[in-house]
Amino acid sequence: MKELAAERNMTIHQVIQKGGLNQATISELMNGRTKHPKVSTIQKFCDGLNIGLNEFFDDKRFI
């Protein structure tokens, strides 16, 4: 998540603000406490990055 934000010259904080996410939700994801995030959470993250779900999941990190 940090890498995707950095590639777009954004901080995680900027992404979650733009996407309307809760800081605690992202912290749990990034620290591995949440293993199966909701699609709605991923969608909000993508909204914050201004990308679609397809672009998110097509990223080389998922291959």
mmCIF file of C-alpha atoms in Angstrom:
data_model
loop_
_atom_site.group_PDB
_atom_site.id
_atom_site.type_symbol
_atom_site.label_atom_id
_atom_site.label_comp_id
_atom_site.label_asym_id
_atom_site.label_seq_id
_atom_site.Cartn_x
_atom_site.Cartn_y
_atom_site.Cartn_z
ATOM 1 C CA MET A 1 0.000 0.000 0.000
ATOM 2 C CA LYS A 2 2.836 2.364 0.835
ATOM 3 C CA GLU A 3 4.515 1.560 -2.473
ATOM 4 C CA LEU A 4 1.352 2.252 -4.466
ATOM 5 C CA ALA A 5 0.916 5.576 -2.701
ATOM 6 C CA ALA A 6 4.580 6.506 -3.159
ATOM 7 C CA GLU A 7 4.405 5.713 -6.883
ATOM 8 C CA ARG A 8 1.746 8.425 -7.108
ATOM 9 C CA ASN A 9 3.718 10.856 -4.934
ATOM 10 C CA MET A 10 1.212 10.511 -2.106
ATOM 11 C CA THR A 11 1.444 9.524 1.531
ATOM 12 C CA ILE A 12 -0.814 6.900 3.061
ATOM 13 C CA HIS A 13 -2.428 9.719 5.041
ATOM 14 C CA GLN A 14 -3.294 11.569 1.817
ATOM 15 C CA VAL A 15 -4.737 8.413 0.259
ATOM 16 C CA ILE A 16 -6.959 7.593 3.219
ATOM 17 C CA GLN A 17 -8.214 11.159 3.470
ATOM 18 C CA LYS A 18 -9.033 11.317 -0.223
ATOM 19 C CA GLY A 19 -10.634 7.863 -0.154
ATOM 20 C CA GLY A 20 -12.578 8.451 3.059
ATOM 21 C CA LEU A 21 -10.923 5.644 4.972
ATOM 22 C CA ASN A 22 -10.430 5.228 8.683
ATOM 23 C CA GLN A 23 -6.795 5.386 9.870
ATOM 24 C CA ALA A 24 -7.323 2.407 12.179
ATOM 25 C CA THR A 25 -8.580 0.254 9.293
ATOM 26 C CA ILE A 26 -5.501 0.965 7.195
ATOM 27 C CA SER A 27 -3.183 0.457 10.179
ATOM 28 C CA GLU A 28 -4.676 -2.989 10.791
ATOM 29 C CA LEU A 29 -4.235 -3.894 7.123
ATOM 30 C CA MET A 30 -0.680 -2.657 6.944
ATOM 31 C CA ASN A 31 0.306 -4.388 10.179
ATOM 32 C CA GLY A 32 -1.195 -7.702 9.092
ATOM 33 C CA ARG A 33 -3.909 -7.822 11.736
ATOM 34 C CA THR A 34 -6.581 -7.840 9.026
ATOM 35 C CA LYS A 35 -6.006 -10.686 6.588
ATOM 36 C CA HIS A 36 -9.185 -10.374 4.500
ATOM 37 C CA PRO A 37 -10.204 -6.751 3.903
ATOM 38 C CA LYS A 38 -13.642 -5.933 2.562
ATOM 39 C CA VAL A 39 -13.885 -5.039 -1.107
ATOM 40 C CA SER A 40 -15.405 -1.723 -0.040
ATOM 41 C CA THR A 41 -12.217 -0.928 1.903
ATOM 42 C CA ILE A 42 -10.032 -1.737 -1.089
ATOM 43 C CA GLN A 43 -12.334 0.342 -3.286
ATOM 44 C CA LYS A 44 -11.944 3.347 -0.985
ATOM 45 C CA PHE A 45 -8.179 2.916 -1.063
ATOM 46 C CA CYS A 46 -8.316 2.809 -4.853
ATOM 47 C CA ASP A 47 -10.518 5.906 -4.857
ATOM 48 C CA GLY A 48 -7.870 7.665 -2.797
ATOM 49 C CA LEU A 49 -5.238 6.688 -5.357
ATOM 50 C CA ASN A 50 -7.583 7.588 -8.211
ATOM 51 C CA ILE A 51 -7.294 4.103 -9.719
ATOM 52 C CA GLY A 52 -9.788 1.329 -10.401
ATOM 53 C CA LEU A 53 -9.984 -2.047 -8.713
ATOM 54 C CA ASN A 54 -8.719 -3.656 -11.920
ATOM 55 C CA GLU A 55 -5.581 -1.540 -11.902
ATOM 56 C CA PHE A 56 -5.043 -2.324 -8.222
ATOM 57 C CA PHE A 57 -5.310 -6.098 -8.696
ATOM 58 C CA ASP A 58 -3.427 -6.077 -12.004
ATOM 59 C CA ASP A 59 -0.386 -4.680 -10.201
ATOM 60 C CA LYS A 60 2.734 -6.857 -10.465
ATOM 61 C CA ARG A 61 2.671 -7.378 -6.685
ATOM 62 C CA PHE A 62 -0.332 -9.698 -7.065
ATOM 63 C CA ILE A 63 1.162 -11.846 -9.814
#
